[in-house]
């Protein structure tokens, strides 16, 4: 038996007696915590936890590894429910164009942006993509991530989309992280399809989705439903086709305008709708009681200098909010979830408790792993993190430049 005991934990954060799916509205400002606690892990799962005063040394498994967490916090590892971390190269040249004043849409319109990555993807080798992505995964583990969703979408041809998804499949096998894959063939319209966009959508529906489903390469399907990209009608067609293969949507919506993306996502029971800078009363009421997780991507809004999604209005209306990194070379070149937490506090005025829910339970739900991850709950996977000696949870979003994580434990093993 593989066992691990963590003793003298200053605060054990995000505990649950039984697993709930997500946290919404006012409840986001409350966080279950046990001060002066212990936690026992067995065979990769959380076995017990409680007050140190109830800890019984004699009942701990033989030969187990012991960690003393005096002065430190223990939390569930972050779940990052939205990334594009398989990509060929950084796009730092465009970054300079951006500084000079070109907008995201202007860069995209002249063949930059996503199409720039798609061009490089055609010739990128599967092995190189895999190695580069593994390095990024190892990096985010150090920052405390325990689960990550990864999208295709820099292929935009059948071959290259399959190549990306095969790389994600290999990552799932090779990395200790819990990984979910999303097919995003409808990420941008290739140049040769400009003016005949519906023909590209036909190809996504008739060729890509069946091929992806045949090889079982995607857990979810995504569409960039926004002005200059895919319309509500395109999205409707793609999600209907994907539903026939059992692919649940998680879509890019309302980043650049009131695109109708949120509503079409809810219509198809999307697990999440992501970005949400342009969210008003109608969008909020569509999301109420929908089961679709509103997911904000602060890194992209910060990097592109955009308006910020109305996180407070959403929570005031009783909605849950999730925060993910959007790690990608064009609009959010970082997968550091601690930085995302700081942005959640500073830019969206979310409380430390709200931010913690937003990067653990709510993102676990948004990537369909809420039954196995996202909280400290008996029977859940032991993907947990131990902080350095820090004053309390407030310090997590406060000290935005430093890595507050000392140890990340994945499947009960120190990574
Ligand atoms: O989520 N908004 C659409 N797609 C990505 C950007 C990808 C890129 O620019 O490479 C995003 O921000
Ligand atoms: Fe994205």
Tab-separated table of C-alpha atoms and ligand atoms in Angstrom:
chain	number	residue	atom	x	y	z
A	1	UNK	CA	0.000	0.000	0.000
A	2	UNK	CA	1.164	3.503	-0.856
A	3	UNK	CA	0.435	5.890	1.990
A	4	UNK	CA	1.213	9.456	2.952
A	5	UNK	CA	0.354	11.371	6.108
A	6	UNK	CA	0.435	15.159	6.319
A	7	UNK	CA	0.500	16.362	9.922
A	8	UNK	CA	0.263	19.682	11.775
A	9	UNK	CA	-1.387	21.429	8.822
A	10	UNK	CA	-1.926	25.055	9.778
A	11	UNK	CA	-5.164	25.158	7.709
A	12	UNK	CA	-6.726	22.469	5.554
A	13	UNK	CA	-8.766	24.369	2.982
A	14	UNK	CA	-11.797	23.455	0.836
A	15	UNK	CA	-12.892	20.400	2.820
A	16	UNK	CA	-16.192	18.627	2.127
A	17	UNK	CA	-18.041	15.832	3.910
A	18	UNK	CA	-19.617	14.714	0.653
A	19	UNK	CA	-18.890	15.885	-2.859
A	20	UNK	CA	-21.044	18.700	-4.285
A	21	UNK	CA	-20.853	19.773	-7.912
A	22	UNK	CA	-20.055	23.508	-7.711
A	23	UNK	CA	-20.385	26.611	-5.540
A	24	UNK	CA	-22.534	29.586	-6.608
A	25	UNK	CA	-23.548	33.097	-5.597
A	26	UNK	CA	-23.153	34.093	-1.939
A	27	UNK	CA	-21.824	30.643	-1.030
A	28	UNK	CA	-18.667	31.494	-2.939
A	29	UNK	CA	-17.601	33.766	-0.082
A	30	UNK	CA	-17.677	30.860	2.398
A	31	UNK	CA	-14.937	28.274	2.513
A	32	UNK	CA	-14.739	25.162	4.723
A	33	UNK	CA	-11.475	25.120	6.617
A	34	UNK	CA	-10.006	22.977	9.392
A	35	UNK	CA	-7.257	24.646	11.404
A	36	UNK	CA	-4.530	22.442	12.892
A	37	UNK	CA	-5.400	19.409	10.815
A	38	UNK	CA	-4.078	16.141	9.416
A	39	UNK	CA	-4.683	14.388	6.101
A	40	UNK	CA	-4.074	10.749	5.170
A	41	UNK	CA	-3.645	9.563	1.585
A	42	UNK	CA	-3.797	5.898	0.587
A	43	UNK	CA	-3.298	4.434	-2.859
A	44	UNK	CA	-3.600	7.827	-4.508
A	45	UNK	CA	-6.875	8.747	-2.807
A	46	UNK	CA	-7.822	10.900	0.178
A	47	UNK	CA	-8.497	8.444	2.993
A	48	UNK	CA	-9.097	10.577	6.110
A	49	UNK	CA	-8.737	14.088	7.372
A	50	UNK	CA	-9.583	15.887	10.578
A	51	UNK	CA	-8.338	17.794	13.583
A	52	UNK	CA	-4.825	17.072	14.810
A	53	UNK	CA	-6.339	16.594	18.284
A	54	UNK	CA	-8.217	13.564	16.869
A	55	UNK	CA	-5.170	12.169	15.072
A	56	UNK	CA	-4.344	8.622	16.097
A	57	UNK	CA	-0.739	7.700	15.284
A	58	UNK	CA	-1.449	4.005	15.875
A	59	UNK	CA	-4.093	3.849	13.137
A	60	UNK	CA	-1.819	5.244	10.405
A	61	UNK	CA	-0.676	2.740	7.795
A	62	UNK	CA	2.719	1.072	8.291
A	63	UNK	CA	5.728	2.481	6.432
A	64	UNK	CA	3.876	5.547	5.331
A	65	UNK	CA	5.671	8.713	4.355
A	66	UNK	CA	5.065	11.599	6.783
A	67	UNK	CA	5.157	15.297	5.979
A	68	UNK	CA	5.105	17.963	8.680
A	69	UNK	CA	3.107	20.921	7.366
A	70	UNK	CA	3.537	23.249	10.358
A	71	UNK	CA	2.790	26.829	9.321
A	72	UNK	CA	1.605	25.688	5.889
A	73	UNK	CA	-1.761	25.440	4.139
A	74	UNK	CA	-3.027	22.380	2.280
A	75	UNK	CA	-5.517	22.784	-0.566
A	76	UNK	CA	-6.846	20.782	-3.505
A	77	UNK	CA	-4.550	21.361	-6.501
A	78	UNK	CA	-5.882	23.918	-8.993
A	79	UNK	CA	-7.982	22.690	-11.906
A	80	UNK	CA	-7.312	24.689	-15.072
A	81	UNK	CA	-10.379	24.086	-17.233
A	82	UNK	CA	-9.343	26.049	-20.350
A	83	UNK	CA	-5.960	25.945	-22.121
A	84	UNK	CA	-4.438	25.724	-25.583
A	85	UNK	CA	-1.063	24.541	-24.322
A	86	UNK	CA	-0.159	22.353	-27.273
A	87	UNK	CA	1.252	24.869	-29.747
A	88	UNK	CA	4.279	25.094	-32.013
A	89	UNK	CA	5.932	28.397	-31.064
A	90	UNK	CA	5.475	31.571	-29.078
A	91	UNK	CA	3.989	34.589	-30.910
A	92	UNK	CA	6.050	37.314	-29.315
A	93	UNK	CA	6.423	39.231	-32.610
A	94	UNK	CA	2.673	39.854	-32.711
A	95	UNK	CA	2.947	41.010	-29.157
A	96	UNK	CA	4.951	43.992	-30.380
A	97	UNK	CA	2.234	44.710	-32.998
A	98	UNK	CA	-0.233	44.635	-30.149
A	99	UNK	CA	1.806	47.110	-28.131
A	100	UNK	CA	1.875	49.382	-31.177
A	101	UNK	CA	-1.923	49.378	-31.143
A	102	UNK	CA	-3.223	46.618	-33.446
A	103	UNK	CA	-6.306	44.900	-32.069
A	104	UNK	CA	-6.801	41.129	-31.736
A	105	UNK	CA	-9.272	41.254	-34.650
A	106	UNK	CA	-6.879	43.319	-36.829
A	107	UNK	CA	-4.041	40.875	-36.253
A	108	UNK	CA	-6.366	37.953	-37.036
A	109	UNK	CA	-7.763	39.640	-40.183
A	110	UNK	CA	-4.316	39.884	-41.784
A	111	UNK	CA	-3.522	36.224	-41.209
A	112	UNK	CA	-1.797	36.582	-37.863
A	113	UNK	CA	-3.090	35.295	-34.589
A	114	UNK	CA	-4.521	31.806	-34.596
A	115	UNK	CA	-3.747	31.403	-38.329
A	116	UNK	CA	-0.098	32.121	-37.637
A	117	UNK	CA	0.022	29.204	-35.174
A	118	UNK	CA	-1.998	27.065	-37.607
A	119	UNK	CA	0.615	27.631	-40.341
A	120	UNK	CA	3.418	26.516	-38.044
A	121	UNK	CA	1.337	23.547	-36.908
A	122	UNK	CA	1.189	22.061	-40.431
A	123	UNK	CA	4.918	21.265	-40.340
A	124	UNK	CA	5.421	20.784	-36.601
A	125	UNK	CA	6.465	17.261	-35.624
A	126	UNK	CA	4.304	15.324	-33.220
A	127	UNK	CA	7.325	14.503	-31.047
A	128	UNK	CA	8.413	18.125	-30.762
A	129	UNK	CA	4.863	19.245	-29.914
A	130	UNK	CA	4.705	16.536	-27.267
A	131	UNK	CA	8.045	17.461	-25.690
A	132	UNK	CA	7.279	21.181	-25.622
A	133	UNK	CA	3.844	20.566	-24.101
A	134	UNK	CA	5.300	18.163	-21.490
A	135	UNK	CA	7.664	20.910	-20.429
A	136	UNK	CA	4.740	23.317	-20.033
A	137	UNK	CA	2.852	20.700	-18.015
A	138	UNK	CA	5.820	20.185	-15.705
A	139	UNK	CA	6.022	23.925	-15.239
A	140	UNK	CA	2.338	24.311	-14.267
A	141	UNK	CA	2.608	21.407	-11.809
A	142	UNK	CA	5.201	23.483	-9.929
A	143	UNK	CA	2.689	26.331	-9.746
A	144	UNK	CA	0.114	23.980	-8.193
A	145	UNK	CA	-2.050	22.773	-11.079
A	146	UNK	CA	-3.407	19.238	-10.711
A	147	UNK	CA	-5.787	18.977	-13.668
A	148	UNK	CA	-5.864	20.668	-17.034
A	149	UNK	CA	-8.070	20.800	-20.111
A	150	UNK	CA	-6.239	21.132	-23.428
A	151	UNK	CA	-7.797	22.129	-26.761
A	152	UNK	CA	-6.899	21.457	-30.374
A	153	UNK	CA	-7.631	24.350	-32.733
A	154	UNK	CA	-4.256	25.290	-34.206
A	155	UNK	CA	-4.625	22.593	-36.867
A	156	UNK	CA	-7.643	23.754	-38.870
A	157	UNK	CA	-7.112	20.886	-41.343
A	158	UNK	CA	-8.229	17.328	-40.660
A	159	UNK	CA	-4.654	16.034	-40.455
A	160	UNK	CA	-3.337	18.745	-38.179
A	161	UNK	CA	-6.334	18.705	-35.856
A	162	UNK	CA	-5.871	14.942	-35.453
A	163	UNK	CA	-2.152	15.488	-34.892
A	164	UNK	CA	-2.837	17.908	-32.045
A	165	UNK	CA	-5.388	15.605	-30.452
A	166	UNK	CA	-3.011	12.631	-30.684
A	167	UNK	CA	-0.401	14.708	-28.873
A	168	UNK	CA	-2.945	15.426	-26.116
A	169	UNK	CA	-3.699	11.699	-25.923
A	170	UNK	CA	0.008	10.991	-25.395
A	171	UNK	CA	0.175	13.698	-22.729
A	172	UNK	CA	-2.717	12.029	-20.898
A	173	UNK	CA	-0.716	8.800	-20.801
A	174	UNK	CA	2.641	10.339	-19.892
A	175	UNK	CA	1.777	13.058	-17.368
A	176	UNK	CA	0.605	12.568	-13.765
A	177	UNK	CA	-1.860	15.431	-14.320
A	178	UNK	CA	-5.526	14.675	-14.929
A	179	UNK	CA	-6.067	15.844	-18.514
A	180	UNK	CA	-9.218	16.372	-20.590
A	181	UNK	CA	-9.124	17.023	-24.347
A	182	UNK	CA	-11.334	19.301	-26.400
A	183	UNK	CA	-11.768	19.383	-30.182
A	184	UNK	CA	-11.699	23.009	-31.389
A	185	UNK	CA	-11.701	22.654	-35.191
A	186	UNK	CA	-13.854	25.807	-35.322
A	187	UNK	CA	-11.248	28.120	-33.800
A	188	UNK	CA	-10.659	30.345	-36.832
A	189	UNK	CA	-11.591	30.406	-40.508
A	190	UNK	CA	-8.575	29.462	-42.687
A	191	UNK	CA	-7.677	32.075	-45.364
A	192	UNK	CA	-8.721	29.801	-48.233
A	193	UNK	CA	-12.240	29.586	-46.769
A	194	UNK	CA	-12.733	33.330	-46.306
A	195	UNK	CA	-16.006	34.282	-48.009
A	196	UNK	CA	-17.189	30.678	-47.941
A	197	UNK	CA	-17.148	30.065	-44.241
A	198	UNK	CA	-20.053	27.624	-44.327
A	199	UNK	CA	-17.917	25.249	-46.418
A	200	UNK	CA	-15.351	25.154	-43.625
A	201	UNK	CA	-18.128	24.480	-41.119
A	202	UNK	CA	-19.328	21.655	-43.418
A	203	UNK	CA	-15.842	20.141	-43.259
A	204	UNK	CA	-15.744	20.403	-39.469
A	205	UNK	CA	-19.101	18.610	-39.322
A	206	UNK	CA	-18.699	16.018	-42.059
A	207	UNK	CA	-15.014	15.149	-41.851
A	208	UNK	CA	-13.405	16.303	-38.640
A	209	UNK	CA	-16.016	15.404	-36.013
A	210	UNK	CA	-16.556	11.830	-37.307
A	211	UNK	CA	-12.775	11.227	-37.503
A	212	UNK	CA	-12.159	12.636	-34.029
A	213	UNK	CA	-15.016	10.536	-32.631
A	214	UNK	CA	-13.788	7.392	-34.395
A	215	UNK	CA	-10.385	7.614	-32.694
A	216	UNK	CA	-12.022	8.730	-29.409
A	217	UNK	CA	-9.669	11.694	-29.290
A	218	UNK	CA	-11.871	14.325	-27.652
A	219	UNK	CA	-13.806	14.528	-24.405
A	220	UNK	CA	-15.430	17.825	-25.432
A	221	UNK	CA	-16.138	20.078	-28.404
A	222	UNK	CA	-15.505	23.822	-28.610
A	223	UNK	CA	-16.351	26.647	-31.058
A	224	UNK	CA	-15.051	30.222	-31.027
A	225	UNK	CA	-18.479	31.848	-31.292
A	226	UNK	CA	-17.740	35.530	-31.736
A	227	UNK	CA	-17.701	38.441	-34.141
A	228	UNK	CA	-15.185	37.809	-36.956
A	229	UNK	CA	-15.035	34.112	-36.120
A	230	UNK	CA	-17.984	31.665	-36.022
A	231	UNK	CA	-21.622	32.781	-35.980
A	232	UNK	CA	-24.398	31.497	-33.747
A	233	UNK	CA	-25.742	29.584	-36.751
A	234	UNK	CA	-22.343	27.931	-37.399
A	235	UNK	CA	-22.076	27.102	-33.705
A	236	UNK	CA	-25.586	25.663	-33.626
A	237	UNK	CA	-24.777	23.367	-36.550
A	238	UNK	CA	-21.458	22.193	-35.085
A	239	UNK	CA	-22.844	21.532	-31.612
A	240	UNK	CA	-25.798	19.623	-33.054
A	241	UNK	CA	-23.452	17.426	-35.095
A	242	UNK	CA	-21.120	16.861	-32.124
A	243	UNK	CA	-24.048	15.917	-29.870
A	244	UNK	CA	-24.722	12.928	-32.131
A	245	UNK	CA	-21.295	11.621	-31.130
A	246	UNK	CA	-21.864	12.377	-27.443
A	247	UNK	CA	-19.453	15.324	-27.358
A	248	UNK	CA	-20.459	17.884	-24.720
A	249	UNK	CA	-19.666	21.513	-25.575
A	250	UNK	CA	-17.363	23.908	-23.744
A	251	UNK	CA	-17.305	27.021	-25.855
A	252	UNK	CA	-15.533	30.351	-26.383
A	253	UNK	CA	-18.266	32.978	-26.093
A	254	UNK	CA	-18.835	36.731	-25.803
A	255	UNK	CA	-15.177	37.738	-25.742
A	256	UNK	CA	-15.424	40.330	-28.490
A	257	UNK	CA	-19.141	41.204	-28.509
A	258	UNK	CA	-22.624	40.187	-27.369
A	259	UNK	CA	-22.264	37.274	-29.786
A	260	UNK	CA	-25.162	35.047	-28.716
A	261	UNK	CA	-22.515	32.472	-27.811
A	262	UNK	CA	-23.663	32.172	-24.216
A	263	UNK	CA	-27.242	31.437	-25.242
A	264	UNK	CA	-26.316	28.850	-27.874
A	265	UNK	CA	-23.960	27.194	-25.367
A	266	UNK	CA	-26.741	26.947	-22.794
A	267	UNK	CA	-29.098	25.603	-25.486
A	268	UNK	CA	-26.729	22.671	-26.064
A	269	UNK	CA	-26.108	22.146	-22.330
A	270	UNK	CA	-22.497	23.255	-22.526
A	271	UNK	CA	-20.429	22.328	-19.505
A	272	UNK	CA	-18.982	25.820	-19.625
A	273	UNK	CA	-19.029	29.054	-21.618
A	274	UNK	CA	-15.715	30.859	-21.451
A	275	UNK	CA	-14.358	34.462	-21.686
A	276	UNK	CA	-17.675	36.367	-21.173
A	277	UNK	CA	-16.418	39.963	-21.383
A	278	UNK	CA	-19.719	40.902	-23.051
A	279	UNK	CA	-22.238	39.558	-20.575
A	280	UNK	CA	-25.397	41.532	-19.784
A	281	UNK	CA	-28.740	40.869	-18.106
A	282	UNK	CA	-30.021	38.566	-20.860
A	283	UNK	CA	-26.891	36.433	-20.785
A	284	UNK	CA	-27.002	36.217	-16.992
A	285	UNK	CA	-30.619	35.109	-17.047
A	286	UNK	CA	-29.839	32.493	-19.728
A	287	UNK	CA	-27.142	31.100	-17.432
A	288	UNK	CA	-29.390	30.910	-14.342
A	289	UNK	CA	-30.140	27.292	-13.394
A	290	UNK	CA	-28.551	26.105	-16.630
A	291	UNK	CA	-25.798	23.795	-15.369
A	292	UNK	CA	-23.389	25.705	-17.638
A	293	UNK	CA	-20.375	27.103	-15.756
A	294	UNK	CA	-19.573	30.760	-16.540
A	295	UNK	CA	-15.784	30.770	-16.869
A	296	UNK	CA	-13.727	33.942	-16.893
A	297	UNK	CA	-10.220	34.002	-18.399
A	298	UNK	CA	-8.472	36.949	-16.717
A	299	UNK	CA	-5.130	36.312	-18.450
A	300	UNK	CA	-6.583	36.983	-21.911
A	301	UNK	CA	-8.535	40.059	-20.797
A	302	UNK	CA	-5.406	41.472	-19.135
A	303	UNK	CA	-3.084	40.671	-22.040
A	304	UNK	CA	-5.466	42.046	-24.690
A	305	UNK	CA	-6.452	45.042	-22.574
A	306	UNK	CA	-10.129	44.275	-22.745
A	307	UNK	CA	-13.148	45.130	-20.672
A	308	UNK	CA	-13.523	42.773	-17.725
A	309	UNK	CA	-16.349	40.255	-17.463
A	310	UNK	CA	-18.909	41.234	-14.781
A	311	UNK	CA	-17.894	38.646	-12.177
A	312	UNK	CA	-19.591	40.429	-9.269
A	313	UNK	CA	-22.896	40.847	-11.140
A	314	UNK	CA	-22.821	37.145	-11.977
A	315	UNK	CA	-22.262	36.120	-8.351
A	316	UNK	CA	-24.859	38.641	-7.121
A	317	UNK	CA	-27.341	37.004	-9.511
A	318	UNK	CA	-26.618	33.654	-7.834
A	319	UNK	CA	-24.370	32.273	-10.573
A	320	UNK	CA	-21.142	30.345	-9.996
A	321	UNK	CA	-17.924	31.744	-11.510
A	322	UNK	CA	-14.843	29.772	-12.561
A	323	UNK	CA	-11.402	31.200	-13.408
A	324	UNK	CA	-9.047	29.467	-15.865
A	325	UNK	CA	-5.734	30.412	-17.487
A	326	UNK	CA	-6.472	30.151	-21.244
A	327	UNK	CA	-2.716	29.339	-21.553
A	328	UNK	CA	-1.988	29.982	-25.257
A	329	UNK	CA	0.645	31.767	-27.372
A	330	UNK	CA	-1.645	34.555	-28.619
A	331	UNK	CA	-3.668	35.968	-25.786
A	332	UNK	CA	-2.467	34.443	-22.518
A	333	UNK	CA	1.082	33.114	-22.596
A	334	UNK	CA	1.039	31.798	-19.028
A	335	UNK	CA	-0.483	28.814	-17.267
A	336	UNK	CA	0.288	30.153	-13.812
A	337	UNK	CA	-2.996	29.775	-11.932
A	338	UNK	CA	-1.652	31.719	-8.940
A	339	UNK	CA	-1.331	34.736	-11.217
A	340	UNK	CA	-4.897	34.123	-12.430
A	341	UNK	CA	-6.016	34.132	-8.771
A	342	UNK	CA	-4.317	37.490	-8.214
A	343	UNK	CA	-6.017	38.875	-11.316
A	344	UNK	CA	-9.322	37.522	-10.023
A	345	UNK	CA	-8.865	39.603	-6.885
A	346	UNK	CA	-7.353	42.767	-8.336
A	347	UNK	CA	-9.190	43.061	-11.658
A	348	UNK	CA	-12.503	41.385	-10.786
A	349	UNK	CA	-12.577	42.249	-7.077
A	350	UNK	CA	-13.162	38.668	-6.027
A	351	UNK	CA	-12.495	37.744	-2.399
A	352	UNK	CA	-9.803	35.157	-1.614
A	353	UNK	CA	-12.533	32.605	-0.756
A	354	UNK	CA	-14.325	33.286	-4.069
A	355	UNK	CA	-11.098	32.992	-6.006
A	356	UNK	CA	-10.276	29.640	-4.372
A	357	UNK	CA	-13.699	28.213	-5.277
A	358	UNK	CA	-13.262	29.600	-8.783
A	359	UNK	CA	-9.988	27.690	-9.401
A	360	UNK	CA	-10.828	24.443	-7.591
A	361	UNK	CA	-14.438	23.233	-7.353
A	362	UNK	CA	-15.858	25.378	-10.134
A	363	UNK	CA	-13.141	24.632	-12.670
A	364	UNK	CA	-13.316	20.936	-11.713
A	365	UNK	CA	-17.001	21.088	-12.703
A	366	UNK	CA	-16.189	23.057	-15.878
A	367	UNK	CA	-13.915	20.245	-17.072
A	368	UNK	CA	-16.132	17.384	-15.889
A	369	UNK	CA	-13.918	16.117	-13.052
A	370	UNK	CA	-15.895	17.398	-10.056
A	371	UNK	CA	-16.575	13.894	-8.762
A	372	UNK	CA	-12.853	13.097	-8.516
A	373	UNK	CA	-11.168	16.467	-7.935
A	374	UNK	CA	-11.646	20.046	-6.747
A	375	UNK	CA	-12.006	19.565	-2.992
A	376	UNK	CA	-10.551	17.775	0.022
A	377	UNK	CA	-13.113	14.999	0.289
A	378	UNK	CA	-12.701	11.349	1.323
A	379	UNK	CA	-12.486	9.153	-1.774
A	380	UNK	CA	-11.340	11.911	-4.118
A	381	UNK	CA	-8.036	11.732	-5.950
A	382	UNK	CA	-5.138	13.032	-3.840
A	383	UNK	CA	-4.170	15.896	-6.154
A	384	UNK	CA	-3.283	18.365	-3.448
A	385	UNK	CA	-0.794	21.080	-2.733
A	386	UNK	CA	1.154	22.223	0.278
A	387	UNK	CA	2.061	25.897	0.435
A	388	UNK	CA	5.225	27.406	1.852
A	389	UNK	CA	4.818	28.943	5.314
A	390	UNK	CA	2.342	31.736	4.569
A	391	UNK	CA	0.062	33.814	6.804
A	392	UNK	CA	-3.281	32.635	5.354
A	393	UNK	CA	-5.425	32.276	2.224
A	394	UNK	CA	-5.329	36.043	1.574
A	395	UNK	CA	-1.618	35.721	0.827
A	396	UNK	CA	-2.352	33.458	-2.184
A	397	UNK	CA	-3.827	36.145	-4.479
A	398	UNK	CA	-1.898	38.937	-2.704
A	399	UNK	CA	1.730	37.969	-3.370
A	400	UNK	CA	1.234	37.738	-7.126
A	401	UNK	CA	4.832	37.391	-8.202
A	402	UNK	CA	6.055	34.540	-6.059
A	403	UNK	CA	5.376	30.832	-6.109
A	404	UNK	CA	3.616	30.126	-2.845
A	405	UNK	CA	3.529	26.365	-3.486
A	406	UNK	CA	6.171	24.166	-1.903
A	407	UNK	CA	4.871	20.708	-2.860
A	408	UNK	CA	2.398	19.459	-5.432
A	409	UNK	CA	1.086	15.943	-4.842
A	410	UNK	CA	-0.545	14.168	-7.777
A	411	UNK	CA	-2.294	10.794	-7.366
A	412	UNK	CA	-0.817	10.650	-3.869
A	413	UNK	CA	2.745	11.038	-5.132
A	414	UNK	CA	4.992	14.065	-4.656
A	415	UNK	CA	5.650	15.541	-8.122
B	1	LIG	O1	-9.043	31.778	-25.917
B	1	LIG	N1	-10.332	33.440	-28.179
B	1	LIG	C1	-9.964	32.534	-28.883
B	1	LIG	N2	-8.905	31.749	-28.773
B	1	LIG	C2	-7.826	31.888	-27.882
B	1	LIG	C3	-6.722	32.628	-28.481
B	1	LIG	C4	-5.842	31.749	-29.188
B	1	LIG	C5	-4.739	32.479	-29.878
B	1	LIG	O2	-4.752	33.690	-30.086
B	1	LIG	O3	-3.840	31.733	-30.256
B	1	LIG	C6	-8.308	32.467	-26.580
B	1	LIG	O4	-7.957	33.587	-26.201
B	2	LIG	FE1	-9.225	29.995	-25.309
